[in-house]
Amino acid sequence: MPHPFRLYNTLTRQPEAFEPIEEGKVGLYVCGNTVYSDAHIGHGRAMIVFDMVVRHLKARGWDVTFVRNFTDVDDKIIAAAAKQDVDPLALSAKYIERYREDAAALGLVEPTVEPKVSETIDGIIAMVAALVERGHAYENDGTVWFAVDSKDDYGKLSGQKVSELRSADVGSKRNPADFALWKAAKPGEPSWPSPWGEGRPGWHIECSAMSKEHLGNTFDIHGGGLDLVFPHHENEVAQSECATGQTPMARYWMHNGLLTMPSGQKMGKSLGNVHLIRDLLAEYPHEALRLYYLQSHYRSPLPWDPATGVQMDEALAMLARLYEAREVAEEMGGKEPAADVVASLGDDARRLWELGNEFESRFLAAMDDDFNTAQALGLAFELARALNRFANHKKAKKRGGPVVAPALAGFKLLGPSLGLLDQACDDFLEEVKVKRLGAMGVERSDIEALLADRATARSTKDWARADAIRDELEAKSIVVMDRTDGVQWKIRLATAE
RNA sequence: GGCACCAUACCCAAGUGGUUAAGGGACGGGUUUGCAAAACCCAUAUGCGGCGGUUCGAAUCCGCCUGGUGCCUCCA
């Protein structure tokens, strides 16, 4: 039996207990990208947030049908293609490919289906025809408009009133708030034959058609960015409910918060402050970006300062802390019964044992309560601290294994639900070195040569020379750690003031 | 003008009616170390933008105010 969970529903503006339409199943539709350029960190948040949702629900035993679409026919694609003098569908195909590369690099779970507008034209035409037939839409010169006045509760998702909307030109529309379901073809644009002549879908209709095709007239959860609530999702609701005659289109609406820029800046290519996912992942492990997103609640605004890069360094340091704590625990041995070890190793052992045993229920409770990843991660750090504290005991390494077993089991939950701690510590640390050194333009062989010199100096207790070399490494942002089990080094990370 | 949302320590950030307000980072002190680093310990918000109100009790509910954000021409 799947475990129950709560989620905030944009439709009702409050948290609710999830009630599936079909027992044990979750149908989830998430608005994917309009593919005319590479995905940036803003898109990344939505990608990671819904990846986390899907992961966690699966981990909790739900049978999830996850639909994430590609909008590959759209005004902006056409405009970008015209500018580059390429075919619009070829352009979108290229960026679908690149989106998939980014998704894989981010470690996203694969959607159950990834429909495209260009492959859903029949469904779209059928839906538009149904809307015309039912009197919710009208045609004018080959363009079909949705009549917002035809739906009494138009605006119920976003709380907008048609009469209060600030609207531009009316054009051939009856009401300024009416929106295009089908657009008459212009020369050079991709188009398909329809009952209203050659044309292409409007912006919102594709999601209505694709969600209906893959999830049915009414489905469980619809997700997307907060900026899509109006008009995109509002219009989807209107189209779907009017076309099928069934209400609601989706029972729960989940919206992720947006990245916020410092002092009212907007992120934009023209401003030169767009961070592409692929550029970031060249310099940082993907889990660092994931941790950065998940350390705050998915609905909260999340600050991003493109100038500093501090947020990624901080996230990376946090991630390393978790990996290293887990590594410490994994290296502990011993085969005594846990109770005996706990009894003989004192309060820190007892505290860790208790925290470890409580962890699963507390972690899952946080996740089940509207996906509170911030709280869940806080628990993981609390566990890491208790673990490190226990590890300070002389006998912990030889005998501590049984005591840390529950904590290790706890860390294992971060993979299935959050997509974190999903690799071996050594692999992770190696990835950090490769990516950070590359980003800083530091040659690894230089570091290794300096480390070798320093080892020689230390072996003869030439401390002055050893410290001089360490200063030299420090200047390259390399931190040296002399440990009992050998010398290690790592990259100095930036920290917030 | 309309709709929606946000404001918790030096920074980031959980907590939405009831024990000492999670967690991460910075700063300071300590244990440890050849010295460091890492790790750990201690200290750090009688306080949750401001003012009222409801309540035995509020960061948490209500009202007003201040400041900020998103959307209302297609942006996750």
Coordinates of N, CA, C and O in Angstrom, one line a residue, chain A residues 152-318:
Chain A
D152 N -18.4 29.9 -16.9 CA -18.8 30.7 -15.8 C -17.7 30.9 -14.8 O -17.5 31.9 -14.2
D153 N -16.9 29.8 -14.6 CA -15.9 29.9 -13.5 C -14.5 30.1 -14.1 O -13.5 29.7 -13.4
Y154 N -14.4 30.7 -15.2 CA -13.1 31.0 -15.8 C -12.4 31.9 -14.7 O -12.9 32.9 -14.2
G155 N -11.1 31.5 -14.4 CA -10.3 32.3 -13.5 C -10.3 31.6 -12.1 O -9.7 32.1 -11.2
K156 N -10.8 30.4 -12.0 CA -10.9 29.8 -10.7 C -9.5 29.3 -10.2 O -9.3 29.3 -8.9
L157 N -8.6 29.1 -11.0 CA -7.3 28.6 -10.6 C -6.5 29.8 -10.1 O -5.8 29.7 -9.0
S158 N -6.5 30.9 -10.9 CA -5.6 32.0 -10.5 C -6.3 33.1 -9.7 O -5.6 34.0 -9.2
G159 N -7.6 33.0 -9.6 CA -8.3 34.0 -8.9 C -8.5 35.3 -9.7 O -8.8 36.3 -9.2
Q160 N -8.3 35.2 -11.0 CA -8.4 36.4 -11.9 C -9.9 36.6 -12.3 O -10.6 35.6 -12.5
K161 N -10.3 37.8 -12.4 CA -11.6 38.1 -13.0 C -11.3 38.7 -14.4 O -10.5 39.6 -14.5
V162 N -12.0 38.2 -15.4 CA -11.9 38.7 -16.7 C -12.0 40.2 -16.8 O -11.2 40.9 -17.5
S163 N -12.9 40.7 -16.1 CA -13.2 42.2 -16.2 C -12.1 43.0 -15.6 O -11.9 44.2 -15.9
E164 N -11.2 42.4 -14.8 CA -10.2 43.2 -14.1 C -8.8 43.0 -14.9 O -7.8 43.6 -14.4
L165 N -8.8 42.2 -15.9 CA -7.5 42.0 -16.6 C -7.1 43.2 -17.3 O -7.9 43.9 -17.9
R166 N -5.8 43.4 -17.3 CA -5.2 44.5 -18.1 C -4.9 43.9 -19.4 O -4.1 43.0 -19.6
S167 N -5.7 44.4 -20.4 CA -5.5 43.7 -21.7 C -5.1 44.7 -22.8 O -5.4 45.8 -22.8
A168 N -4.4 44.1 -23.8 CA -4.0 44.9 -24.9 C -5.1 45.0 -26.0 O -6.2 45.1 -25.7
D169 N -4.7 44.9 -27.2 CA -5.6 45.0 -28.3 C -6.6 43.8 -28.4 O -6.2 42.7 -28.1
V170 N -7.7 44.1 -28.8 CA -8.8 43.1 -29.0 C -8.6 42.3 -30.3 O -8.8 41.1 -30.3
G171 N -8.2 43.0 -31.3 CA -8.0 42.4 -32.6 C -9.3 41.8 -33.1 O -10.4 42.4 -33.0
S172 N -9.3 40.5 -33.6 CA -10.5 39.9 -34.1 C -11.2 39.1 -33.0 O -12.1 38.3 -33.3
K173 N -10.8 39.4 -31.7 CA -11.4 38.7 -30.6 C -12.7 39.3 -30.2 O -12.8 40.6 -30.3
R174 N -13.6 38.6 -29.6 CA -14.8 39.1 -29.0 C -14.5 39.8 -27.7 O -15.2 40.8 -27.3
N175 N -13.6 39.1 -26.9 CA -13.3 39.6 -25.6 C -11.8 39.7 -25.6 O -11.1 38.7 -26.0
P176 N -11.2 40.7 -25.0 CA -9.7 40.8 -25.0 C -9.1 39.6 -24.3 O -7.9 39.3 -24.6
A177 N -9.8 39.0 -23.4 CA -9.2 37.9 -22.7 C -9.3 36.6 -23.5 O -8.6 35.6 -23.1
D178 N -10.0 36.6 -24.5 CA -10.0 35.3 -25.4 C -8.6 35.0 -25.9 O -7.8 35.9 -26.1
F179 N -8.4 33.7 -26.0 CA -7.0 33.4 -26.4 C -7.1 32.3 -27.6 O -8.1 31.7 -27.8
A180 N -6.0 32.3 -28.3 CA -6.0 31.4 -29.5 C -5.9 29.9 -29.2 O -5.0 29.5 -28.5
L181 N -6.8 29.2 -29.8 CA -6.7 27.7 -29.7 C -5.9 27.2 -31.0 O -5.2 26.3 -30.9
W182 N -6.2 27.9 -32.1 CA -5.6 27.5 -33.4 C -5.3 28.7 -34.1 O -6.1 29.6 -34.2
K183 N -4.0 28.8 -34.6 CA -3.6 30.0 -35.3 C -3.5 29.7 -36.8 O -2.9 28.8 -37.2
A184 N -4.1 30.6 -37.6 CA -4.0 30.5 -39.1 C -2.5 30.6 -39.5 O -1.8 31.4 -38.9
A185 N -2.1 29.8 -40.4 CA -0.7 29.7 -40.9 C -0.3 31.0 -41.5 O -1.0 31.6 -42.3
K186 N 1.0 31.4 -41.2 CA 1.6 32.5 -42.0 C 2.7 31.8 -42.8 O 3.2 30.8 -42.5
P187 N 3.1 32.5 -43.9 CA 4.1 31.9 -44.8 C 5.4 31.6 -44.0 O 5.8 32.3 -43.2
G188 N 5.9 30.4 -44.3 CA 7.2 30.0 -43.7 C 7.0 29.3 -42.3 O 8.0 28.9 -41.8
E189 N 5.8 29.3 -41.8 CA 5.6 28.7 -40.5 C 5.2 27.3 -40.6 O 4.6 26.9 -41.6
P190 N 5.6 26.4 -39.6 CA 5.1 25.0 -39.7 C 3.5 25.1 -39.6 O 3.0 25.8 -38.8
S191 N 2.9 24.2 -40.4 CA 1.4 24.2 -40.3 C 0.9 22.9 -40.7 O 1.6 22.0 -41.3
W192 N -0.3 22.7 -40.2 CA -1.0 21.4 -40.5 C -2.4 21.7 -41.0 O -3.0 22.7 -40.6
P193 N -3.0 20.8 -41.8 CA -4.4 21.0 -42.3 C -5.3 20.8 -41.2 O -5.1 20.0 -40.3
S194 N -6.4 21.7 -41.2 CA -7.4 21.5 -40.1 C -8.8 22.0 -40.7 O -8.8 22.5 -41.9
P195 N -9.8 21.8 -40.0 CA -11.2 22.2 -40.5 C -11.2 23.7 -40.7 O -12.1 24.2 -41.4
W196 N -10.2 24.5 -40.2 CA -10.2 25.9 -40.3 C -9.1 26.4 -41.2 O -8.7 27.5 -41.3
G197 N -8.6 25.4 -42.0 CA -7.5 25.7 -42.9 C -6.2 25.4 -42.3 O -6.1 24.9 -41.2
E198 N -5.1 25.7 -43.1 CA -3.8 25.4 -42.6 C -3.5 26.3 -41.4 O -3.8 27.5 -41.3
G199 N -2.9 25.6 -40.4 CA -2.6 26.4 -39.2 C -1.8 25.6 -38.2 O -1.2 24.5 -38.5
R200 N -1.7 26.1 -37.0 CA -0.9 25.4 -35.9 C -1.6 25.7 -34.6 O -2.4 26.7 -34.5
P201 N -1.2 24.9 -33.6 CA -1.9 25.1 -32.3 C -1.5 26.4 -31.6 O -0.4 26.9 -31.8
G202 N -2.4 26.9 -30.8 CA -2.1 28.1 -29.9 C -1.2 27.6 -28.8 O -0.9 26.4 -28.7
W203 N -0.9 28.5 -27.9 CA 0.0 28.1 -26.8 C -0.5 27.1 -25.8 O 0.2 26.2 -25.5
H204 N -1.7 27.3 -25.4 CA -2.2 26.5 -24.2 C -2.8 25.1 -24.6 O -2.7 24.2 -23.7
I205 N -3.3 25.0 -25.8 CA -4.1 23.8 -26.1 C -3.3 22.5 -26.0 O -3.8 21.5 -25.8
E206 N -2.0 22.6 -26.3 CA -1.2 21.4 -26.4 C -1.2 20.6 -25.1 O -1.2 19.4 -25.1
C207 N -1.1 21.4 -24.0 CA -1.0 20.7 -22.7 C -2.4 20.0 -22.4 O -2.4 19.0 -21.8
S208 N -3.5 20.7 -22.8 CA -4.8 20.1 -22.6 C -4.9 18.8 -23.4 O -5.4 17.8 -22.9
A209 N -4.4 18.8 -24.6 CA -4.5 17.7 -25.5 C -3.6 16.5 -25.0 O -4.0 15.4 -25.0
M210 N -2.4 16.9 -24.6 CA -1.5 15.8 -24.3 C -1.8 15.2 -22.9 O -1.7 14.0 -22.7
S211 N -2.3 16.0 -22.0 CA -2.6 15.4 -20.7 C -3.9 14.5 -20.8 O -4.0 13.5 -20.2
K212 N -4.8 15.0 -21.7 CA -6.0 14.2 -21.9 C -5.6 12.8 -22.5 O -6.1 11.8 -22.1
E213 N -4.7 12.9 -23.5 CA -4.4 11.7 -24.2 C -3.7 10.7 -23.3 O -3.9 9.5 -23.4
H214 N -2.8 11.2 -22.4 CA -2.0 10.2 -21.6 C -2.5 10.0 -20.2 O -2.2 9.0 -19.6
L215 N -3.4 10.9 -19.7 CA -3.8 10.8 -18.3 C -5.3 10.8 -18.2 O -5.9 10.5 -17.1
G216 N -6.0 11.2 -19.2 CA -7.5 11.1 -19.2 C -8.1 12.5 -18.9 O -7.4 13.5 -18.8
N217 N -9.4 12.6 -18.9 CA -10.1 13.9 -18.8 C -9.9 14.5 -17.5 O -9.9 15.7 -17.4
T218 N -9.8 13.7 -16.4 CA -9.5 14.2 -15.1 C -8.3 13.4 -14.6 O -8.4 12.2 -14.6
F219 N -7.3 14.1 -14.1 CA -6.1 13.4 -13.6 C -5.7 14.0 -12.2 O -6.3 14.9 -11.8
D220 N -4.7 13.3 -11.6 CA -4.4 13.7 -10.2 C -3.7 15.0 -10.1 O -4.3 15.9 -9.4
I221 N -2.5 15.1 -10.6 CA -1.7 16.3 -10.3 C -1.2 17.0 -11.5 O -0.7 16.3 -12.4
H222 N -1.3 18.3 -11.6 CA -0.7 19.0 -12.7 C 0.3 20.0 -12.1 O 0.1 20.7 -11.1
G223 N 1.5 20.0 -12.6 CA 2.6 20.8 -12.1 C 3.2 21.7 -13.1 O 3.0 21.6 -14.3
G224 N 4.0 22.7 -12.6 CA 4.7 23.6 -13.4 C 5.2 24.8 -12.5 O 5.0 24.8 -11.3
G225 N 5.8 25.7 -13.2 CA 6.3 26.9 -12.5 C 5.2 27.9 -12.1 O 4.2 27.9 -12.7
L226 N 5.4 28.6 -11.0 CA 4.4 29.5 -10.5 C 4.1 30.6 -11.5 O 2.9 31.1 -11.5
D227 N 5.0 30.9 -12.4 CA 4.7 31.9 -13.4 C 3.7 31.4 -14.5 O 3.2 32.1 -15.3
L228 N 3.4 30.1 -14.5 CA 2.5 29.5 -15.5 C 1.0 29.5 -15.0 O 0.1 29.2 -15.8
V229 N 0.8 29.9 -13.7 CA -0.6 29.8 -13.2 C -1.5 30.6 -14.1 O -2.6 30.1 -14.5
F230 N -1.1 31.8 -14.4 CA -1.9 32.6 -15.3 C -1.0 33.2 -16.4 O 0.1 33.7 -16.1
P231 N -1.4 33.1 -17.6 CA -2.6 32.5 -18.1 C -2.6 31.0 -18.5 O -3.6 30.5 -18.7
H232 N -1.4 30.5 -18.6 CA -1.3 29.1 -19.2 C -2.2 28.1 -18.5 O -3.0 27.5 -19.2
H233 N -2.0 27.9 -17.2 CA -2.8 26.9 -16.6 C -4.3 27.2 -16.5 O -5.1 26.3 -16.6
E234 N -4.5 28.5 -16.3 CA -5.9 28.9 -16.2 C -6.6 28.5 -17.6 O -7.8 28.0 -17.6
N235 N -5.9 28.7 -18.6 CA -6.5 28.5 -19.9 C -6.6 27.0 -20.2 O -7.5 26.5 -20.9
E236 N -5.6 26.3 -19.7 CA -5.7 24.8 -19.9 C -7.0 24.3 -19.2 O -7.7 23.4 -19.7
V237 N -7.2 24.8 -18.0 CA -8.4 24.3 -17.2 C -9.6 24.6 -18.1 O -10.5 23.8 -18.2
A238 N -9.7 25.9 -18.6 CA -10.9 26.3 -19.3 C -11.1 25.4 -20.5 O -12.2 24.9 -20.8
Q239 N -10.0 25.2 -21.3 CA -10.2 24.4 -22.5 C -10.6 22.9 -22.2 O -11.5 22.4 -22.8
S240 N -9.8 22.3 -21.3 CA -10.1 20.9 -21.0 C -11.5 20.7 -20.4 O -12.2 19.8 -20.9
E241 N -11.9 21.5 -19.5 CA -13.1 21.3 -18.9 C -14.3 21.5 -19.8 O -15.3 20.8 -19.8
C242 N -14.1 22.5 -20.7 CA -15.2 22.8 -21.7 C -15.2 21.7 -22.8 O -16.3 21.4 -23.3
A243 N -14.0 21.3 -23.2 CA -14.0 20.3 -24.3 C -14.5 18.9 -23.9 O -15.2 18.3 -24.6
T244 N -14.2 18.5 -22.7 CA -14.6 17.2 -22.2 C -15.9 17.2 -21.5 O -16.5 16.1 -21.3
G245 N -16.3 18.3 -20.9 CA -17.5 18.4 -20.1 C -17.2 17.8 -18.7 O -18.2 17.6 -18.0
Q246 N -16.0 17.5 -18.5 CA -15.7 16.9 -17.1 C -14.9 17.9 -16.3 O -14.0 18.5 -16.8
T247 N -15.2 17.9 -15.0 CA -14.6 18.8 -14.1 C -14.1 18.0 -12.8 O -14.8 17.1 -12.4
P248 N -12.9 18.3 -12.3 CA -11.9 19.2 -12.8 C -11.0 18.5 -13.8 O -11.0 17.3 -13.9
M249 N -10.2 19.4 -14.4 CA -9.2 18.8 -15.3 C -8.2 18.1 -14.5 O -7.8 17.0 -14.8
A250 N -7.7 18.8 -13.5 CA -6.7 18.1 -12.5 C -7.2 18.4 -11.1 O -7.7 19.5 -10.9
R251 N -7.0 17.5 -10.2 CA -7.5 17.7 -8.9 C -6.6 18.5 -8.0 O -7.0 19.2 -7.1
Y252 N -5.3 18.3 -8.3 CA -4.3 19.1 -7.5 C -3.3 19.8 -8.4 O -2.9 19.3 -9.4
W253 N -3.0 21.0 -8.1 CA -2.1 21.8 -8.9 C -0.9 22.2 -8.0 O -1.0 22.8 -7.0
M254 N 0.3 21.8 -8.5 CA 1.5 22.1 -7.8 C 2.3 23.0 -8.5 O 2.6 22.8 -9.7
H255 N 2.8 24.1 -7.9 CA 3.6 25.1 -8.6 C 4.9 25.3 -7.8 O 4.9 25.6 -6.6
N256 N 6.0 25.2 -8.5 CA 7.3 25.5 -7.9 C 7.6 27.0 -7.9 O 7.2 27.7 -8.9
G257 N 8.3 27.5 -6.9 CA 8.6 28.9 -6.8 C 9.7 29.2 -7.8 O 10.4 28.3 -8.4
L258 N 9.9 30.5 -8.0 CA 10.9 30.9 -9.0 C 12.2 31.4 -8.4 O 12.3 31.7 -7.2
L259 N 13.3 31.4 -9.2 CA 14.5 31.9 -8.7 C 14.4 33.4 -8.7 O 13.8 34.0 -9.6
T260 N 14.9 34.1 -7.7 CA 14.9 35.5 -7.7 C 16.3 36.1 -7.8 O 17.2 35.6 -7.2
M261 N 16.4 37.1 -8.5 CA 17.7 37.8 -8.8 C 17.9 38.9 -7.8 O 16.9 39.5 -7.3
P262 N 19.1 39.3 -7.5 CA 19.4 40.4 -6.6 C 18.8 41.7 -7.1 O 18.7 42.0 -8.3
S263 N 18.3 42.5 -6.2 CA 17.9 43.9 -6.4 C 17.0 44.0 -7.7 O 17.3 44.9 -8.5
G264 N 16.0 43.2 -7.8 CA 15.1 43.3 -8.9 C 15.6 43.0 -10.3 O 15.0 43.3 -11.3
Q265 N 16.8 42.4 -10.4 CA 17.3 42.1 -11.7 C 16.4 41.0 -12.3 O 15.9 40.1 -11.6
K266 N 16.3 40.9 -13.6 CA 15.7 39.8 -14.3 C 16.8 39.0 -14.9 O 17.9 39.5 -15.2
M267 N 16.5 37.7 -15.0 CA 17.5 36.9 -15.7 C 17.2 37.0 -17.2 O 16.0 36.8 -17.6
G268 N 18.2 37.2 -18.0 CA 17.9 37.3 -19.4 C 19.2 37.3 -20.2 O 20.2 37.7 -19.7
K269 N 19.1 36.7 -21.4 CA 20.3 36.6 -22.2 C 20.9 38.0 -22.5 O 22.1 38.1 -22.5
S270 N 20.0 38.9 -22.7 CA 20.5 40.2 -23.1 C 21.3 40.8 -21.9 O 22.1 41.7 -22.0
L271 N 21.0 40.4 -20.7 CA 21.6 40.9 -19.5 C 22.9 40.1 -19.2 O 23.7 40.5 -18.3
G272 N 23.1 39.0 -19.9 CA 24.3 38.3 -19.7 C 24.4 37.6 -18.4 O 25.5 37.2 -17.9
N273 N 23.3 37.3 -17.7 CA 23.4 36.7 -16.4 C 22.6 35.3 -16.4 O 22.2 34.9 -15.4
V274 N 22.4 34.8 -17.6 CA 21.8 33.5 -17.6 C 22.8 32.4 -17.4 O 23.9 32.3 -18.0
H275 N 22.5 31.5 -16.4 CA 23.4 30.4 -16.2 C 22.7 29.1 -16.7 O 21.6 28.7 -16.3
L276 N 23.3 28.5 -17.7 CA 22.8 27.3 -18.3 C 23.2 26.1 -17.4 O 24.2 26.1 -16.8
I277 N 22.2 25.2 -17.4 CA 22.5 24.0 -16.6 C 23.8 23.3 -17.1 O 24.6 22.9 -16.3
R278 N 23.9 23.2 -18.4 CA 25.1 22.5 -18.9 C 26.4 23.2 -18.5 O 27.4 22.5 -18.2
D279 N 26.4 24.5 -18.4 CA 27.6 25.2 -18.0 C 27.9 25.0 -16.6 O 29.1 24.8 -16.2
L280 N 26.9 25.0 -15.8 CA 27.0 24.8 -14.3 C 27.5 23.4 -14.0 O 28.4 23.2 -13.2
L281 N 27.0 22.4 -14.8 CA 27.3 21.0 -14.5 C 28.7 20.7 -15.0 O 29.3 19.7 -14.6
A282 N 29.3 21.6 -15.8 CA 30.7 21.4 -16.2 C 31.6 21.7 -15.0 O 32.7 21.2 -15.0
E283 N 31.1 22.5 -14.1 CA 32.0 23.0 -13.0 C 31.6 22.4 -11.7 O 32.4 22.5 -10.7
Y284 N 30.4 21.8 -11.6 CA 30.0 21.3 -10.3 C 29.3 19.9 -10.5 O 28.6 19.8 -11.5
P285 N 29.4 19.0 -9.5 CA 28.6 17.8 -9.6 C 27.1 18.1 -9.6 O 26.7 19.1 -8.9
H286 N 26.3 17.4 -10.3 CA 24.9 17.7 -10.4 C 24.2 17.7 -9.1 O 23.3 18.4 -8.8
E287 N 24.7 16.8 -8.2 CA 24.1 16.8 -6.9 C 24.2 18.1 -6.1 O 23.4 18.4 -5.2
A288 N 25.3 18.8 -6.4 CA 25.4 20.1 -5.7 C 24.3 21.1 -6.1 O 23.7 21.8 -5.3
L289 N 24.0 21.1 -7.4 CA 22.9 21.9 -7.9 C 21.5 21.4 -7.3 O 20.7 22.2 -6.8
R290 N 21.4 20.1 -7.2 CA 20.2 19.5 -6.6 C 20.0 19.9 -5.2 O 19.0 20.3 -4.7
L291 N 21.1 19.8 -4.4 CA 21.1 20.2 -3.0 C 20.7 21.7 -2.9 O 20.0 22.1 -2.0
Y292 N 21.3 22.5 -3.8 CA 21.0 23.9 -3.7 C 19.5 24.2 -3.9 O 18.9 24.9 -3.1
Y293 N 18.9 23.5 -4.8 CA 17.5 23.7 -5.0 C 16.7 23.1 -3.8 O 15.7 23.7 -3.3
L294 N 17.1 21.9 -3.3 CA 16.2 21.2 -2.3 C 16.4 21.7 -0.9 O 15.7 21.3 0.0
Q295 N 17.4 22.6 -0.7 CA 17.6 23.1 0.7 C 16.5 24.1 1.1 O 16.4 24.4 2.2
S296 N 15.7 24.6 0.1 CA 14.6 25.4 0.5 C 13.3 24.7 0.0 O 13.4 23.8 -0.9
H297 N 12.2 25.1 0.5 CA 11.0 24.5 0.1 C 10.6 24.8 -1.3 O 10.9 25.9 -1.8
Y298 N 10.0 23.9 -2.0 CA 9.9 24.0 -3.5 C 9.0 25.2 -3.8 O 9.1 25.7 -5.0
R299 N 8.1 25.6 -2.9 CA 7.2 26.7 -3.3 C 7.8 28.1 -3.0 O 7.3 29.1 -3.4
S300 N 8.9 28.1 -2.2 CA 9.5 29.4 -1.8 C 10.3 30.0 -3.0 O 10.9 29.3 -3.8
P301 N 10.4 31.3 -3.0 CA 11.3 32.0 -3.9 C 12.7 31.6 -3.5 O 13.0 31.4 -2.3
L302 N 13.6 31.4 -4.5 CA 15.0 31.0 -4.2 C 15.9 32.0 -4.7 O 16.0 32.2 -6.0
P303 N 16.8 32.6 -3.9 CA 17.7 33.7 -4.4 C 18.8 33.1 -5.2 O 19.3 32.1 -4.9
W304 N 19.1 33.8 -6.3 CA 20.3 33.4 -7.1 C 21.0 34.6 -7.5 O 20.5 35.5 -8.1
D305 N 22.3 34.7 -7.1 CA 23.1 35.8 -7.4 C 24.1 35.4 -8.4 O 25.1 34.7 -8.1
P306 N 23.9 35.8 -9.7 CA 24.8 35.3 -10.8 C 26.2 35.8 -10.6 O 27.2 35.3 -11.2
A307 N 26.4 36.9 -9.8 CA 27.7 37.5 -9.8 C 28.7 36.7 -8.9 O 29.9 36.7 -9.1
T308 N 28.2 36.0 -7.8 CA 29.1 35.5 -6.8 C 29.4 34.0 -7.0 O 30.5 33.6 -6.8
G309 N 28.5 33.2 -7.4 CA 28.7 31.8 -7.4 C 28.8 31.2 -6.1 O 29.1 30.0 -5.9
V310 N 28.6 31.9 -5.0 CA 28.7 31.4 -3.7 C 27.7 30.3 -3.4 O 28.0 29.4 -2.7
Q311 N 26.5 30.5 -3.9 CA 25.5 29.5 -3.6 C 25.9 28.1 -4.0 O 25.6 27.1 -3.3
M312 N 26.6 28.0 -5.2 CA 27.0 26.6 -5.6 C 28.1 26.1 -4.8 O 28.2 24.9 -4.4
D313 N 29.1 27.0 -4.4 CA 30.2 26.5 -3.5 C 29.6 26.1 -2.2 O 30.1 25.1 -1.6
E314 N 28.7 26.8 -1.6 CA 28.1 26.5 -0.4 C 27.4 25.1 -0.5 O 27.5 24.3 0.4
A315 N 26.6 25.0 -1.5 CA 25.9 23.7 -1.7 C 26.8 22.5 -1.8 O 26.6 21.5 -1.3
L316 N 27.9 22.8 -2.5 CA 28.9 21.7 -2.7 C 29.6 21.3 -1.4 O 29.8 20.2 -1.1
A317 N 29.9 22.3 -0.6 CA 30.5 22.1 0.7 C 29.5 21.3 1.6 O 29.9 20.4 2.3
M318 N 28.2 21.6 1.5 CA 27.2 20.9 2.3 C 27.1 19.5 1.9 O 27.1 18.5 2.7

